[in-house]
């Protein structure tokens, strides 16, 4: 009964992922990284076209990545407009906005970018693409969660949180769960409001489940997927 919250692929593989999941008889949503992932260094028109194509192919969730230059040069209105138009292009699909926090320069910028992303309609805010030198860290996570809490107090809207990049062990994942519970509350501990970027976690999660079931640690050939 253990499943992931979504299967995330590049836009060109959305159709393949949708068909594979349908053939397997499961309803796990397909998410797609769009909008110039991971650098964000493509024209806005290209980002919007990529988002629309991914949705057309069957993606039910879209992970966009912001233009870091808008944050670093203080173009906050421009950042809002970019995210708003991406949200519009997503249509019915849920949108996660990746802030690439390791490249924003300061925690103050992380907080401002978080607030603007939520104001522009993001369903989730996400720490990182996983491709930056610095990805999900606990200080950044606390700042983003406190922005989510403030936004909820001000508007009544609950926005999801997703740390991603560099989370490699089950113990780290549990620490993130604890942090979310303490900062945002138990109601955020659902797939609708909390996700973990888990691609690097697979091997350790498999190891821990194997140990729980068998009482011994797995050998390398026991975990083919990892």
CSV table of C-alpha atoms in Angstrom, one decimal:
chain,number,residue,atom,x,y,z
A,1,UNK,CA,0.0,0.0,0.0
A,2,UNK,CA,3.0,2.3,-0.1
A,3,UNK,CA,3.0,4.6,-3.1
A,4,UNK,CA,4.6,7.9,-4.1
A,5,UNK,CA,2.6,11.2,-4.2
A,6,UNK,CA,3.3,11.6,-8.0
A,7,UNK,CA,5.7,10.4,-10.7
A,8,UNK,CA,7.7,13.3,-12.0
A,9,UNK,CA,9.1,13.3,-15.5
A,10,UNK,CA,10.2,15.7,-18.3
A,11,UNK,CA,7.4,16.9,-20.6
A,12,UNK,CA,8.4,14.6,-23.5
A,13,UNK,CA,7.9,11.6,-21.2
A,14,UNK,CA,4.5,12.5,-19.8
A,15,UNK,CA,2.5,10.4,-22.3
A,16,UNK,CA,4.7,7.4,-21.6
A,17,UNK,CA,4.3,7.8,-17.8
A,18,UNK,CA,0.5,8.2,-18.1
A,19,UNK,CA,0.2,5.1,-20.2
A,20,UNK,CA,2.5,3.0,-18.0
A,21,UNK,CA,0.6,4.0,-14.9
A,22,UNK,CA,-2.8,3.3,-16.5
A,23,UNK,CA,-1.5,-0.1,-17.7
A,24,UNK,CA,-0.5,-0.9,-14.1
A,25,UNK,CA,-4.0,0.0,-12.9
A,26,UNK,CA,-3.0,2.8,-10.5
A,27,UNK,CA,-4.1,6.4,-10.2
A,28,UNK,CA,-0.8,8.0,-9.2
A,29,UNK,CA,-0.7,11.4,-10.8
A,30,UNK,CA,2.0,12.3,-13.3
A,31,UNK,CA,3.8,15.5,-12.6
A,32,UNK,CA,6.1,17.3,-15.1
A,33,UNK,CA,8.9,19.7,-14.6
A,34,UNK,CA,8.3,22.6,-17.0
A,35,UNK,CA,9.1,26.3,-17.5
A,36,UNK,CA,12.8,25.8,-18.4
A,37,UNK,CA,13.7,23.3,-15.7
A,38,UNK,CA,16.2,23.3,-14.0
A,39,UNK,CA,17.8,26.7,-15.0
A,40,UNK,CA,14.7,28.7,-15.7
A,41,UNK,CA,16.8,30.5,-18.4
A,42,UNK,CA,14.2,30.4,-21.2
A,43,UNK,CA,11.8,33.1,-22.4
A,44,UNK,CA,8.5,33.3,-20.7
A,45,UNK,CA,6.6,32.5,-23.9
A,46,UNK,CA,8.7,29.2,-24.1
A,47,UNK,CA,7.9,28.4,-20.5
A,48,UNK,CA,4.2,28.9,-21.0
A,49,UNK,CA,4.2,26.7,-24.2
A,50,UNK,CA,6.0,24.0,-22.4
A,51,UNK,CA,3.5,24.0,-19.5
A,52,UNK,CA,0.5,23.9,-21.8
A,53,UNK,CA,2.0,21.0,-23.7
A,54,UNK,CA,2.7,19.0,-20.5
A,55,UNK,CA,-0.9,19.5,-19.4
A,56,UNK,CA,-2.1,18.5,-22.9
A,57,UNK,CA,-0.1,15.3,-22.7
A,58,UNK,CA,-1.8,14.4,-19.4
A,59,UNK,CA,0.2,15.9,-16.5
A,60,UNK,CA,-1.9,16.6,-13.5
A,61,UNK,CA,0.8,18.5,-11.7
A,62,UNK,CA,3.3,21.0,-13.0
A,63,UNK,CA,6.6,21.9,-11.3
A,64,UNK,CA,7.8,25.3,-12.6
A,65,UNK,CA,11.1,27.0,-11.7
A,66,UNK,CA,11.4,30.7,-11.2
A,67,UNK,CA,13.8,33.1,-12.9
A,68,UNK,CA,16.4,33.7,-10.2
A,69,UNK,CA,17.5,36.9,-11.8
A,70,UNK,CA,14.1,38.5,-10.9
A,71,UNK,CA,14.8,37.8,-7.2
A,72,UNK,CA,18.5,38.8,-7.3
A,73,UNK,CA,17.7,42.2,-9.0
A,74,UNK,CA,14.6,42.9,-6.8
A,75,UNK,CA,12.1,42.7,-9.7
A,76,UNK,CA,9.3,41.4,-7.4
A,77,UNK,CA,6.4,42.6,-9.6
A,78,UNK,CA,8.0,40.8,-12.5
A,79,UNK,CA,8.4,37.6,-10.5
A,80,UNK,CA,4.7,37.8,-9.5
A,81,UNK,CA,3.6,38.3,-13.1
A,82,UNK,CA,5.8,35.4,-14.3
A,83,UNK,CA,4.4,33.0,-11.7
A,84,UNK,CA,0.8,34.2,-12.3
A,85,UNK,CA,1.0,33.5,-16.0
A,86,UNK,CA,2.5,30.1,-15.4
A,87,UNK,CA,-0.4,29.4,-13.0
A,88,UNK,CA,-2.8,30.5,-15.7
A,89,UNK,CA,-1.2,28.2,-18.2
A,90,UNK,CA,-1.5,25.2,-15.8
A,91,UNK,CA,-5.3,25.3,-16.0
A,92,UNK,CA,-6.7,22.6,-13.8
A,93,UNK,CA,-3.3,21.1,-13.0
A,94,UNK,CA,-1.7,21.7,-9.6
A,95,UNK,CA,1.4,23.9,-9.7
A,96,UNK,CA,4.5,23.6,-7.6
A,97,UNK,CA,6.8,26.6,-7.7
A,98,UNK,CA,10.5,25.8,-7.3
A,99,UNK,CA,12.4,28.7,-5.7
A,100,UNK,CA,15.9,27.3,-6.2
A,101,UNK,CA,16.7,28.7,-2.7
A,102,UNK,CA,20.4,27.9,-2.9
A,103,UNK,CA,20.7,30.5,-5.6
A,104,UNK,CA,18.6,33.3,-4.1
A,105,UNK,CA,21.3,35.0,-2.1
A,106,UNK,CA,19.7,35.3,1.3
A,107,UNK,CA,17.0,34.0,3.6
A,108,UNK,CA,15.2,37.3,3.3
A,109,UNK,CA,14.9,36.7,-0.5
A,110,UNK,CA,13.7,33.2,0.2
A,111,UNK,CA,10.9,34.6,2.3
A,112,UNK,CA,9.9,37.3,-0.2
A,113,UNK,CA,10.0,34.8,-3.1
A,114,UNK,CA,7.8,32.4,-1.1
A,115,UNK,CA,5.2,35.0,-0.4
A,116,UNK,CA,5.1,36.2,-4.0
A,117,UNK,CA,4.8,32.6,-5.3
A,118,UNK,CA,1.8,32.0,-3.0
A,119,UNK,CA,0.2,35.4,-3.9
A,120,UNK,CA,0.5,34.4,-7.6
A,121,UNK,CA,-1.5,31.2,-7.0
A,122,UNK,CA,1.0,28.4,-6.4
A,123,UNK,CA,-0.5,25.3,-4.9
A,124,UNK,CA,3.0,24.3,-3.5
A,125,UNK,CA,6.3,26.0,-2.9
A,126,UNK,CA,9.3,23.8,-3.3
A,127,UNK,CA,12.9,24.4,-2.2
A,128,UNK,CA,15.0,23.2,-5.1
A,129,UNK,CA,15.4,21.5,-8.4
A,130,UNK,CA,17.9,19.2,-7.0
A,131,UNK,CA,20.5,20.5,-9.4
A,132,UNK,CA,21.8,23.4,-7.4
A,133,UNK,CA,25.0,23.3,-5.3
A,134,UNK,CA,22.9,23.8,-2.2
A,135,UNK,CA,19.4,22.3,-2.1
A,136,UNK,CA,17.0,21.6,0.7
A,137,UNK,CA,18.3,22.8,4.1
A,138,UNK,CA,16.5,23.1,7.4
A,139,UNK,CA,17.0,26.9,7.8
A,140,UNK,CA,15.5,27.5,4.3
A,141,UNK,CA,12.7,25.0,5.2
A,142,UNK,CA,11.8,26.9,8.4
A,143,UNK,CA,11.7,30.3,6.5
A,144,UNK,CA,9.5,28.8,3.8
A,145,UNK,CA,7.1,27.2,6.3
A,146,UNK,CA,6.8,30.3,8.3
A,147,UNK,CA,5.9,32.2,5.1
A,148,UNK,CA,3.3,29.5,4.4
A,149,UNK,CA,1.9,29.9,8.0
A,150,UNK,CA,1.8,33.7,7.7
A,151,UNK,CA,0.0,33.4,4.3
A,152,UNK,CA,-2.5,31.1,5.8
A,153,UNK,CA,-3.1,33.4,8.7
A,154,UNK,CA,-3.6,36.3,6.3
A,155,UNK,CA,-5.7,34.6,3.6
A,156,UNK,CA,-7.1,31.3,5.0
A,157,UNK,CA,-5.5,29.5,2.1
A,158,UNK,CA,-3.3,26.5,2.8
A,159,UNK,CA,-0.3,26.1,0.5
A,160,UNK,CA,1.8,23.0,0.3
A,161,UNK,CA,5.5,22.6,1.0
A,162,UNK,CA,8.0,20.4,-0.7
A,163,UNK,CA,11.7,20.1,0.3
A,164,UNK,CA,13.7,18.5,-2.6
A,165,UNK,CA,17.3,17.9,-3.3
A,166,UNK,CA,19.9,16.2,-1.1
A,167,UNK,CA,17.5,14.3,1.0
A,168,UNK,CA,19.0,10.8,0.9
A,169,UNK,CA,18.1,8.9,4.1
A,170,UNK,CA,14.9,7.9,5.9
A,171,UNK,CA,16.2,9.7,9.0
A,172,UNK,CA,16.4,13.0,7.1
A,173,UNK,CA,12.9,12.4,5.8
A,174,UNK,CA,11.6,11.9,9.3
A,175,UNK,CA,13.3,15.1,10.5
A,176,UNK,CA,11.4,17.0,7.7
A,177,UNK,CA,8.2,15.4,8.8
A,178,UNK,CA,8.8,16.5,12.4
A,179,UNK,CA,9.7,20.0,11.3
A,180,UNK,CA,6.5,20.4,9.2
A,181,UNK,CA,4.4,19.1,12.2
A,182,UNK,CA,6.0,21.6,14.6
A,183,UNK,CA,5.9,24.6,12.2
A,184,UNK,CA,2.6,24.0,10.4
A,185,UNK,CA,0.7,21.3,12.3
A,186,UNK,CA,-0.6,17.8,11.7
A,187,UNK,CA,-3.0,18.9,9.0
A,188,UNK,CA,-0.1,19.6,6.7
A,189,UNK,CA,1.1,16.0,6.9
A,190,UNK,CA,-0.9,14.8,3.9
A,191,UNK,CA,0.1,14.3,0.2
A,192,UNK,CA,-2.1,17.3,-0.6
A,193,UNK,CA,0.1,19.7,1.5
A,194,UNK,CA,3.4,18.0,2.0
A,195,UNK,CA,5.7,16.1,-0.4
A,196,UNK,CA,9.4,15.1,-0.3
A,197,UNK,CA,11.6,15.0,-3.4
A,198,UNK,CA,12.4,11.3,-3.0
A,199,UNK,CA,14.5,10.2,-6.0
A,200,UNK,CA,17.6,10.0,-3.9
A,201,UNK,CA,15.7,8.4,-1.0
A,202,UNK,CA,14.6,5.2,-2.8
A,203,UNK,CA,17.6,3.1,-1.9
A,204,UNK,CA,17.5,3.9,1.8
A,205,UNK,CA,13.7,3.5,2.1
A,206,UNK,CA,14.0,0.1,0.4
A,207,UNK,CA,16.8,-0.8,2.9
A,208,UNK,CA,14.7,0.2,5.9
A,209,UNK,CA,11.6,-1.6,4.7
A,210,UNK,CA,13.7,-4.7,4.0
A,211,UNK,CA,15.2,-4.6,7.5
A,212,UNK,CA,11.8,-4.1,9.1
A,213,UNK,CA,10.3,-7.1,7.3
A,214,UNK,CA,13.3,-9.5,7.4
A,215,UNK,CA,15.3,-8.4,10.5
A,216,UNK,CA,18.5,-8.2,8.4
A,217,UNK,CA,20.0,-5.7,6.1
A,218,UNK,CA,19.7,-6.2,2.4
A,219,UNK,CA,22.6,-7.3,0.1
A,220,UNK,CA,23.2,-5.2,-3.0
A,221,UNK,CA,21.5,-7.7,-5.4
A,222,UNK,CA,18.3,-7.7,-3.1
A,223,UNK,CA,17.3,-4.1,-4.2
A,224,UNK,CA,17.3,-4.1,-7.9
A,225,UNK,CA,15.6,-0.7,-8.3
A,226,UNK,CA,18.0,1.1,-6.1
